């Protein structure tokens, strides 16, 4: 019997490929990658922290081997839909997905295929399917969208979809915001350069710094002294749209671990009466630690369920920020595991509506309320704000007086959209709303 004729191996320039370090991949690395992927997916863990923690414990692994496992893990999370298409299976094993990744890198041999549990039939299917041009695949496969996200994408129909999809599959830059109370931004860039860390300013963000290459930062003296925080440029734009002025009362209603909270204080040189709230005390504990390192010891922290009527003293704030919980689709570059998270869309929308109502109740007459998400989907953004304005017709949309805000970020309704392919940051939606100056009955919480 003659061996079957293998399909002609096509050039893979149009297929995404992992950027693996030189050297061979061994079965143990394939299986470790599959194990980490299963743990990240089943437990809903952040991929970057999980990889850092897990690989740090494996002291016998070489640097290249660690980087190989890291790259394979992130590639599967970013390209899972395409890998499943290659395998022609609805829910293949993580090991099979790693094997498909290796095939795109021309690094899948029979030993690795067997370790991944691939049958001869699956291996043949993989070879046959990867012979097809990547551009011929269905758009939801090319864009690596699970069914729920594909529905959201179809409802949105963004301009330049290919560009956006490629950006979401890429790696996010490392951005910092400098603490101006610690020193000038250029002085921090010089200090980073002395540590062989290349950095540059970010246009439009007076405190923004972007690193040319990822590196460890938390052991730098300037970090330990509170000289900067790691914060995406899009998140810094959210902070700037509040335009908080020294002496004002500001409420961060969903503060989390406090990146935007500290950004607000830095923008106003610490001269704010700022209250930060969150539902989860452990997040506020992390914020307290960060604030102490940052030099902000007068910050008021409150554990609050902001979907319910707020305590009576949380009222009459000049500025209110709602960084609403969301699907996180705008952060897929940093958190590729979020693509595959199970989301209660109805429950999430209800939370977002309630937060916006409670934030409105805490805003003084004529004050500013900013509603923001790191989501791309209109169902979490435009739909939520439009419904709020329909219930409260005496509220207005306003445009921040930021000269450096790119014009192409402003939507027809006057809201702000940031995209990774167009603005170099995570995807964000921002609506700046102004409370009526007359505290009429329409301001009451629905």
Tab-separated table of C-alpha atoms in Angstrom:
chain	number	residue	atom	x	y	z
A	1	UNK	CA	0.000	0.000	0.000
A	2	UNK	CA	1.338	3.418	-0.906
A	3	UNK	CA	1.284	6.264	1.566
A	4	UNK	CA	-1.583	8.725	1.083
A	5	UNK	CA	-0.709	11.862	-0.806
A	6	UNK	CA	-0.573	14.816	1.550
A	7	UNK	CA	-2.155	18.048	0.381
A	8	UNK	CA	0.256	20.642	-0.918
A	9	UNK	CA	1.546	22.725	1.977
A	10	UNK	CA	0.520	26.314	1.343
A	11	UNK	CA	2.393	29.413	2.390
A	12	UNK	CA	1.123	30.377	5.825
A	13	UNK	CA	1.717	34.117	5.518
A	14	UNK	CA	-1.992	34.859	5.775
A	15	UNK	CA	-2.585	32.589	8.780
A	16	UNK	CA	-1.824	33.882	12.275
A	17	UNK	CA	1.197	32.166	13.767
A	18	UNK	CA	2.675	32.056	17.259
A	19	UNK	CA	5.957	33.832	17.850
A	20	UNK	CA	7.788	30.913	19.430
A	21	UNK	CA	11.396	31.063	20.603
A	22	UNK	CA	13.946	28.930	18.788
A	23	UNK	CA	14.218	25.287	19.650
A	24	UNK	CA	11.998	22.250	19.782
A	25	UNK	CA	8.715	21.969	21.655
A	26	UNK	CA	8.512	18.873	23.847
A	27	UNK	CA	5.410	16.933	24.888
A	28	UNK	CA	5.791	18.100	28.501
A	29	UNK	CA	5.532	21.727	27.375
A	30	UNK	CA	2.471	20.973	25.260
A	31	UNK	CA	0.743	19.233	28.158
A	32	UNK	CA	1.682	21.975	30.633
A	33	UNK	CA	0.220	24.574	28.280
A	34	UNK	CA	-3.000	22.557	27.981
A	35	UNK	CA	-3.203	22.235	31.772
A	36	UNK	CA	-2.786	25.985	32.270
A	37	UNK	CA	-5.401	26.720	29.612
A	38	UNK	CA	-7.912	24.416	31.279
A	39	UNK	CA	-7.315	26.041	34.647
A	40	UNK	CA	-7.576	29.581	33.298
A	41	UNK	CA	-10.785	28.773	31.431
A	42	UNK	CA	-12.541	26.685	34.064
A	43	UNK	CA	-11.729	29.007	36.964
A	44	UNK	CA	-12.066	32.287	35.067
A	45	UNK	CA	-8.532	33.349	35.985
A	46	UNK	CA	-6.658	36.305	34.462
A	47	UNK	CA	-4.260	34.756	31.976
A	48	UNK	CA	-1.325	37.102	32.601
A	49	UNK	CA	-1.324	36.671	36.390
A	50	UNK	CA	-1.867	32.934	36.152
A	51	UNK	CA	1.048	32.503	33.764
A	52	UNK	CA	3.310	34.664	35.878
A	53	UNK	CA	2.438	32.750	39.036
A	54	UNK	CA	2.580	29.254	37.532
A	55	UNK	CA	5.788	29.715	35.573
A	56	UNK	CA	7.553	31.359	38.512
A	57	UNK	CA	7.129	28.138	40.512
A	58	UNK	CA	8.806	25.992	37.841
A	59	UNK	CA	12.370	26.938	38.581
A	60	UNK	CA	13.895	24.130	36.516
A	61	UNK	CA	12.416	25.466	33.291
A	62	UNK	CA	14.693	27.544	31.124
A	63	UNK	CA	13.834	31.045	29.985
A	64	UNK	CA	12.994	29.942	26.436
A	65	UNK	CA	10.802	27.123	27.669
A	66	UNK	CA	8.846	29.531	29.881
A	67	UNK	CA	8.398	31.927	26.992
A	68	UNK	CA	7.284	29.047	24.755
A	69	UNK	CA	4.565	27.989	27.198
A	70	UNK	CA	3.490	31.593	27.664
A	71	UNK	CA	3.250	32.259	23.918
A	72	UNK	CA	1.369	29.018	23.239
A	73	UNK	CA	-1.103	29.762	26.034
A	74	UNK	CA	-1.867	33.293	24.887
A	75	UNK	CA	-2.074	32.268	21.227
A	76	UNK	CA	-4.710	29.632	21.979
A	77	UNK	CA	-6.742	32.159	23.972
A	78	UNK	CA	-6.506	34.715	21.166
A	79	UNK	CA	-7.094	32.330	18.253
A	80	UNK	CA	-9.286	29.618	19.747
A	81	UNK	CA	-12.117	29.953	17.257
A	82	UNK	CA	-9.731	29.592	14.297
A	83	UNK	CA	-7.998	26.629	15.930
A	84	UNK	CA	-11.335	24.890	16.465
A	85	UNK	CA	-12.132	25.474	12.810
A	86	UNK	CA	-8.821	23.892	11.820
A	87	UNK	CA	-9.595	20.840	13.949
A	88	UNK	CA	-13.204	20.742	12.650
A	89	UNK	CA	-14.472	20.097	16.171
A	90	UNK	CA	-17.023	21.983	18.249
A	91	UNK	CA	-15.139	21.624	21.528
A	92	UNK	CA	-11.702	20.039	21.060
A	93	UNK	CA	-9.399	19.477	23.989
A	94	UNK	CA	-6.954	22.171	25.003
A	95	UNK	CA	-4.119	19.821	24.070
A	96	UNK	CA	-5.551	19.516	20.547
A	97	UNK	CA	-5.726	23.313	20.307
A	98	UNK	CA	-2.082	23.567	21.337
A	99	UNK	CA	-1.215	21.008	18.671
A	100	UNK	CA	-3.086	23.037	16.059
A	101	UNK	CA	-1.097	26.091	17.182
A	102	UNK	CA	2.135	24.184	16.692
A	103	UNK	CA	1.018	23.169	13.215
A	104	UNK	CA	0.718	26.841	12.284
A	105	UNK	CA	4.298	27.292	13.500
A	106	UNK	CA	5.452	24.302	11.389
A	107	UNK	CA	6.427	22.638	14.678
A	108	UNK	CA	3.940	19.751	14.992
A	109	UNK	CA	5.605	16.356	14.686
A	110	UNK	CA	4.091	12.865	15.170
A	111	UNK	CA	5.312	12.678	18.768
A	112	UNK	CA	3.581	15.913	19.687
A	113	UNK	CA	0.443	14.961	17.773
A	114	UNK	CA	0.248	11.710	19.714
A	115	UNK	CA	0.861	13.524	23.031
A	116	UNK	CA	-2.048	15.826	22.193
A	117	UNK	CA	-4.324	12.873	21.515
A	118	UNK	CA	-4.799	13.652	17.827
A	119	UNK	CA	-6.081	10.736	15.774
A	120	UNK	CA	-4.750	10.187	12.236
A	121	UNK	CA	-8.102	11.415	10.955
A	122	UNK	CA	-7.852	14.660	12.950
A	123	UNK	CA	-4.263	15.192	11.852
A	124	UNK	CA	-5.322	14.770	8.225
A	125	UNK	CA	-8.217	17.195	8.737
A	126	UNK	CA	-5.855	19.718	10.279
A	127	UNK	CA	-3.465	19.499	7.324
A	128	UNK	CA	-6.287	19.745	4.797
A	129	UNK	CA	-8.024	22.689	6.425
A	130	UNK	CA	-4.937	24.756	6.912
A	131	UNK	CA	-4.411	24.547	3.150
A	132	UNK	CA	-7.306	26.969	2.754
A	133	UNK	CA	-6.547	30.701	2.639
A	134	UNK	CA	-7.244	32.335	5.963
A	135	UNK	CA	-9.170	35.130	4.265
A	136	UNK	CA	-11.686	32.587	2.946
A	137	UNK	CA	-12.833	31.606	6.442
A	138	UNK	CA	-16.135	32.945	7.836
A	139	UNK	CA	-15.700	36.385	9.369
A	140	UNK	CA	-16.609	35.215	12.879
A	141	UNK	CA	-13.853	32.587	12.661
A	142	UNK	CA	-11.267	35.029	11.292
A	143	UNK	CA	-12.160	37.508	14.031
A	144	UNK	CA	-12.075	34.769	16.704
A	145	UNK	CA	-15.501	35.560	18.056
A	146	UNK	CA	-17.496	33.105	20.157
A	147	UNK	CA	-21.189	33.023	19.195
A	148	UNK	CA	-22.356	35.584	21.772
A	149	UNK	CA	-19.625	38.051	20.822
A	150	UNK	CA	-20.338	37.473	17.131
A	151	UNK	CA	-23.945	38.518	17.750
A	152	UNK	CA	-22.765	41.694	19.495
A	153	UNK	CA	-20.322	42.440	16.668
A	154	UNK	CA	-23.020	41.916	14.045
A	155	UNK	CA	-25.379	44.260	15.898
A	156	UNK	CA	-22.659	46.926	16.090
A	157	UNK	CA	-21.187	46.530	12.571
A	158	UNK	CA	-18.054	48.603	13.258
A	159	UNK	CA	-16.212	50.498	10.561
A	160	UNK	CA	-13.015	48.822	9.356
A	161	UNK	CA	-13.790	45.484	11.040
A	162	UNK	CA	-10.667	43.694	9.790
A	163	UNK	CA	-8.442	46.354	11.318
A	164	UNK	CA	-10.235	46.145	14.663
A	165	UNK	CA	-10.138	42.343	14.718
A	166	UNK	CA	-6.389	42.273	14.021
A	167	UNK	CA	-5.772	44.810	16.776
A	168	UNK	CA	-7.779	42.791	19.309
A	169	UNK	CA	-5.672	39.735	18.474
A	170	UNK	CA	-2.444	41.617	19.133
A	171	UNK	CA	-0.493	42.443	22.252
A	172	UNK	CA	-1.282	45.579	24.190
A	173	UNK	CA	1.457	48.085	24.975
A	174	UNK	CA	2.538	48.841	28.511
A	175	UNK	CA	1.349	52.303	29.509
A	176	UNK	CA	2.078	54.279	32.659
A	177	UNK	CA	0.704	57.414	34.183
A	178	UNK	CA	3.230	59.522	36.022
A	179	UNK	CA	2.591	60.959	39.468
A	180	UNK	CA	3.293	64.699	39.008
A	181	UNK	CA	3.645	65.127	42.752
A	182	UNK	CA	6.679	62.860	42.568
A	183	UNK	CA	8.396	64.673	39.721
A	184	UNK	CA	8.107	65.740	36.093
A	185	UNK	CA	7.137	63.176	33.457
A	186	UNK	CA	10.324	63.740	31.449
A	187	UNK	CA	12.384	63.121	34.570
A	188	UNK	CA	10.628	59.763	34.963
A	189	UNK	CA	11.366	58.912	31.323
A	190	UNK	CA	15.028	59.719	31.957
A	191	UNK	CA	14.994	57.536	35.059
A	192	UNK	CA	13.510	54.676	33.058
A	193	UNK	CA	16.195	55.145	30.416
A	194	UNK	CA	18.879	54.794	33.095
A	195	UNK	CA	17.345	51.376	33.814
A	196	UNK	CA	17.550	50.539	30.069
A	197	UNK	CA	13.786	50.925	29.645
A	198	UNK	CA	12.836	52.818	26.489
A	199	UNK	CA	9.772	55.003	26.921
A	200	UNK	CA	8.002	57.875	25.189
A	201	UNK	CA	5.168	60.269	25.892
A	202	UNK	CA	1.574	59.572	24.780
A	203	UNK	CA	-0.039	62.290	22.687
A	204	UNK	CA	-2.869	64.080	24.475
A	205	UNK	CA	-2.102	62.615	27.893
A	206	UNK	CA	0.044	64.960	29.990
A	207	UNK	CA	0.886	62.171	32.431
A	208	UNK	CA	0.991	59.289	29.924
A	209	UNK	CA	4.089	57.215	29.136
A	210	UNK	CA	4.353	54.231	26.788
A	211	UNK	CA	7.118	51.656	26.988
A	212	UNK	CA	8.749	50.418	23.812
A	213	UNK	CA	9.030	46.877	25.204
A	214	UNK	CA	7.373	45.005	28.101
A	215	UNK	CA	9.524	44.774	31.206
A	216	UNK	CA	9.315	44.320	34.952
A	217	UNK	CA	8.526	47.586	36.682
A	218	UNK	CA	7.427	46.876	40.233
A	219	UNK	CA	10.974	46.661	41.605
A	220	UNK	CA	12.033	50.036	40.277
A	221	UNK	CA	12.742	52.648	42.985
A	222	UNK	CA	10.413	55.094	41.221
A	223	UNK	CA	7.536	52.603	41.429
A	224	UNK	CA	8.142	51.806	45.090
A	225	UNK	CA	8.227	55.548	45.795
A	226	UNK	CA	4.858	56.095	44.085
A	227	UNK	CA	6.298	57.761	41.007
A	228	UNK	CA	3.929	56.064	38.559
A	229	UNK	CA	1.121	53.579	38.101
A	230	UNK	CA	0.607	51.093	35.285
A	231	UNK	CA	-2.507	52.266	33.441
A	232	UNK	CA	-3.707	51.896	29.860
A	233	UNK	CA	-3.988	55.104	27.840
A	234	UNK	CA	-7.735	54.573	27.350
A	235	UNK	CA	-8.236	54.425	31.095
A	236	UNK	CA	-6.296	57.682	31.383
A	237	UNK	CA	-8.642	59.297	28.855
A	238	UNK	CA	-11.592	58.265	31.039
A	239	UNK	CA	-9.986	60.079	33.959
A	240	UNK	CA	-9.369	63.205	31.892
A	241	UNK	CA	-12.973	63.450	30.715
A	242	UNK	CA	-14.102	64.157	34.278
A	243	UNK	CA	-11.976	67.323	34.237
A	244	UNK	CA	-12.049	67.355	38.035
A	245	UNK	CA	-10.921	70.682	39.484
A	246	UNK	CA	-8.933	71.237	42.692
A	247	UNK	CA	-11.165	71.458	45.731
A	248	UNK	CA	-14.099	69.567	44.213
A	249	UNK	CA	-15.912	66.591	45.721
A	250	UNK	CA	-15.484	63.550	43.480
A	251	UNK	CA	-17.088	60.122	43.749
A	252	UNK	CA	-15.560	57.033	42.088
A	253	UNK	CA	-18.522	54.725	42.402
A	254	UNK	CA	-16.935	51.483	41.081
A	255	UNK	CA	-13.322	52.035	42.058
A	256	UNK	CA	-12.053	48.453	41.984
A	257	UNK	CA	-8.338	48.405	42.704
A	258	UNK	CA	-8.193	52.133	42.047
A	259	UNK	CA	-6.255	52.878	38.875
A	260	UNK	CA	-8.663	55.629	37.857
A	261	UNK	CA	-8.985	56.806	41.463
A	262	UNK	CA	-5.253	57.485	41.665
A	263	UNK	CA	-5.329	58.980	38.185
A	264	UNK	CA	-7.975	61.480	39.294
A	265	UNK	CA	-5.851	62.514	42.258
A	266	UNK	CA	-2.778	62.901	40.057
A	267	UNK	CA	-4.624	65.010	37.475
A	268	UNK	CA	-5.684	67.404	40.280
A	269	UNK	CA	-2.329	67.216	42.091
A	270	UNK	CA	-4.072	65.537	45.007
A	271	UNK	CA	-6.374	68.492	45.679
A	272	UNK	CA	-9.679	66.614	45.620
A	273	UNK	CA	-12.113	65.449	48.259
A	274	UNK	CA	-12.368	61.989	46.743
A	275	UNK	CA	-14.512	59.078	47.884
A	276	UNK	CA	-13.887	55.671	46.306
A	277	UNK	CA	-16.528	52.956	46.590
A	278	UNK	CA	-16.690	49.318	45.604
A	279	UNK	CA	-18.783	46.277	46.373
A	280	UNK	CA	-15.734	44.126	47.158
A	281	UNK	CA	-13.681	44.984	50.268
A	282	UNK	CA	-10.615	43.092	48.988
A	283	UNK	CA	-10.400	45.423	45.992
A	284	UNK	CA	-10.507	48.432	48.276
A	285	UNK	CA	-7.756	46.849	50.360
A	286	UNK	CA	-5.581	46.747	47.225
A	287	UNK	CA	-6.499	50.355	46.505
A	288	UNK	CA	-5.519	51.344	50.052
A	289	UNK	CA	-2.101	49.728	49.583
A	290	UNK	CA	-1.575	51.431	46.228
A	291	UNK	CA	-2.731	54.773	47.587
A	292	UNK	CA	-0.341	54.595	50.523
A	293	UNK	CA	2.562	53.895	48.186
A	294	UNK	CA	1.327	56.713	45.978
A	295	UNK	CA	1.219	59.140	48.890
A	296	UNK	CA	-2.574	59.503	49.093
A	297	UNK	CA	-3.475	58.806	52.708
A	298	UNK	CA	-6.570	61.034	52.971
A	299	UNK	CA	-8.641	59.039	50.476
A	300	UNK	CA	-12.051	57.926	51.773
A	301	UNK	CA	-12.861	54.290	50.976
A	302	UNK	CA	-16.387	52.883	51.283
A	303	UNK	CA	-17.740	49.383	50.745
A	304	UNK	CA	-21.037	50.028	48.968
A	305	UNK	CA	-23.462	48.140	46.734
A	306	UNK	CA	-23.963	50.955	44.258
A	307	UNK	CA	-26.852	49.214	42.513
A	308	UNK	CA	-28.961	50.027	45.581
A	309	UNK	CA	-29.948	53.422	47.045
A	310	UNK	CA	-26.789	55.080	48.315
A	311	UNK	CA	-26.172	56.249	51.885
A	312	UNK	CA	-27.532	59.755	52.419
A	313	UNK	CA	-24.065	61.292	52.768
A	314	UNK	CA	-23.064	60.105	49.287
A	315	UNK	CA	-24.751	63.022	47.541
A	316	UNK	CA	-24.075	66.430	45.995
A	317	UNK	CA	-20.793	65.448	44.352
A	318	UNK	CA	-19.338	67.780	41.733
A	319	UNK	CA	-18.089	64.855	39.630
A	320	UNK	CA	-19.149	61.220	39.635
A	321	UNK	CA	-17.373	58.422	37.771
A	322	UNK	CA	-19.084	55.127	36.973
A	323	UNK	CA	-16.514	52.696	35.582
A	324	UNK	CA	-19.232	50.093	35.095
A	325	UNK	CA	-18.656	46.328	35.194
A	326	UNK	CA	-18.910	45.004	31.651
A	327	UNK	CA	-17.902	42.217	29.270
A	328	UNK	CA	-14.389	43.638	28.973
A	329	UNK	CA	-14.337	43.147	25.200
A	330	UNK	CA	-12.223	46.269	24.758
A	331	UNK	CA	-9.438	44.664	26.812
A	332	UNK	CA	-9.119	41.409	24.879
A	333	UNK	CA	-5.515	42.257	24.014
A	334	UNK	CA	-4.633	42.244	27.714
A	335	UNK	CA	-7.176	39.655	28.838
A	336	UNK	CA	-7.760	37.216	25.973
A	337	UNK	CA	-9.475	34.804	28.373
A	338	UNK	CA	-12.437	37.209	28.516
A	339	UNK	CA	-13.391	36.270	24.948
A	340	UNK	CA	-14.624	32.927	26.227
A	341	UNK	CA	-16.260	33.984	29.496
A	342	UNK	CA	-19.919	33.099	30.073
A	343	UNK	CA	-21.799	36.377	30.470
A	344	UNK	CA	-25.256	37.001	31.881
A	345	UNK	CA	-26.105	39.783	29.442
A	346	UNK	CA	-29.492	40.615	30.967
A	347	UNK	CA	-28.092	40.692	34.489
A	348	UNK	CA	-25.131	42.805	33.413
A	349	UNK	CA	-27.370	45.341	31.664
A	350	UNK	CA	-29.551	45.573	34.769
A	351	UNK	CA	-26.480	46.292	36.906
A	352	UNK	CA	-25.301	48.970	34.472
A	353	UNK	CA	-28.712	50.683	34.469
A	354	UNK	CA	-28.903	50.659	38.259
A	355	UNK	CA	-25.385	52.065	38.624
A	356	UNK	CA	-26.201	54.905	36.272
A	357	UNK	CA	-29.336	55.760	38.225
A	358	UNK	CA	-27.525	55.749	41.546
A	359	UNK	CA	-24.640	57.762	40.130
A	360	UNK	CA	-27.149	60.337	38.938
A	361	UNK	CA	-28.670	60.550	42.417
A	362	UNK	CA	-25.227	61.375	43.839
A	363	UNK	CA	-24.492	64.187	41.353
A	364	UNK	CA	-25.167	67.777	42.410
A	365	UNK	CA	-27.296	70.046	40.200
A	366	UNK	CA	-25.166	71.079	37.244
A	367	UNK	CA	-22.529	68.467	38.129
A	368	UNK	CA	-20.856	66.017	35.749
A	369	UNK	CA	-21.494	62.271	35.593
A	370	UNK	CA	-19.204	60.086	33.478
A	371	UNK	CA	-20.377	56.602	32.507
A	372	UNK	CA	-17.593	54.448	31.057
A	373	UNK	CA	-16.972	50.822	30.130
A	374	UNK	CA	-14.067	48.936	28.610
A	375	UNK	CA	-16.559	47.256	26.280
A	376	UNK	CA	-17.032	47.590	22.534
A	377	UNK	CA	-20.670	46.507	22.481
A	378	UNK	CA	-23.453	49.085	22.061
A	379	UNK	CA	-25.714	46.976	24.296
A	380	UNK	CA	-23.492	47.950	27.247
A	381	UNK	CA	-22.838	51.492	26.082
A	382	UNK	CA	-25.098	53.508	23.787
A	383	UNK	CA	-28.190	51.499	24.720
A	384	UNK	CA	-27.660	52.033	28.460
A	385	UNK	CA	-27.020	55.772	28.175
A	386	UNK	CA	-29.803	56.375	25.651
A	387	UNK	CA	-32.313	54.646	27.930
A	388	UNK	CA	-31.124	56.754	30.872
A	389	UNK	CA	-31.529	59.990	28.899
A	390	UNK	CA	-35.001	58.917	27.800
A	391	UNK	CA	-35.954	58.527	31.474
A	392	UNK	CA	-34.224	61.800	32.418
A	393	UNK	CA	-34.734	64.262	29.534
A	394	UNK	CA	-33.403	67.144	31.641
A	395	UNK	CA	-29.906	65.610	31.622
A	396	UNK	CA	-27.567	66.569	28.763
A	397	UNK	CA	-24.647	65.037	26.928
A	398	UNK	CA	-21.590	67.314	27.005
A	399	UNK	CA	-18.238	67.176	25.254
A	400	UNK	CA	-15.182	67.572	27.476
A	401	UNK	CA	-13.072	70.631	26.769
A	402	UNK	CA	-10.000	68.566	25.919
A	403	UNK	CA	-8.117	70.040	22.964
A	404	UNK	CA	-6.091	66.866	22.388
A	405	UNK	CA	-9.066	64.487	22.262
A	406	UNK	CA	-9.082	63.118	18.670
A	407	UNK	CA	-12.133	64.227	16.701
A	408	UNK	CA	-12.726	60.716	15.385
A	409	UNK	CA	-13.482	59.505	18.913
A	410	UNK	CA	-16.742	61.493	19.106
A	411	UNK	CA	-19.871	59.633	18.031
A	412	UNK	CA	-22.911	61.203	16.383
A	413	UNK	CA	-24.611	61.342	19.796
A	414	UNK	CA	-21.653	63.174	21.339
A	415	UNK	CA	-20.269	60.204	23.224
A	416	UNK	CA	-16.680	58.938	23.013
A	417	UNK	CA	-15.408	55.676	21.548
A	418	UNK	CA	-11.775	54.582	21.736
A	419	UNK	CA	-10.506	51.679	19.629
A	420	UNK	CA	-7.172	49.858	19.812
A	421	UNK	CA	-6.659	49.967	16.036
A	422	UNK	CA	-7.358	53.685	15.732
A	423	UNK	CA	-6.221	55.164	19.032
A	424	UNK	CA	-3.607	52.697	20.294
A	425	UNK	CA	-5.347	51.974	23.591
A	426	UNK	CA	-7.902	49.533	24.954
A	427	UNK	CA	-11.443	49.845	23.663
A	428	UNK	CA	-13.500	52.239	25.784
A	429	UNK	CA	-16.871	53.933	25.692
A	430	UNK	CA	-17.294	57.208	27.590
A	431	UNK	CA	-20.444	59.302	28.029
A	432	UNK	CA	-20.121	62.665	29.780
A	433	UNK	CA	-23.466	63.766	31.172
A	434	UNK	CA	-24.474	66.967	32.935
A	435	UNK	CA	-27.132	67.082	35.617
A	436	UNK	CA	-29.841	69.736	35.301
A	437	UNK	CA	-29.134	72.911	37.220
A	438	UNK	CA	-32.720	72.902	38.458
A	439	UNK	CA	-33.204	69.967	40.865
A	440	UNK	CA	-36.585	69.060	39.423
A	441	UNK	CA	-38.523	65.866	40.182
A	442	UNK	CA	-37.111	64.353	36.991
A	443	UNK	CA	-33.811	63.928	38.856
A	444	UNK	CA	-35.281	61.379	41.218
A	445	UNK	CA	-34.038	57.823	40.893
A	446	UNK	CA	-36.314	55.576	38.843
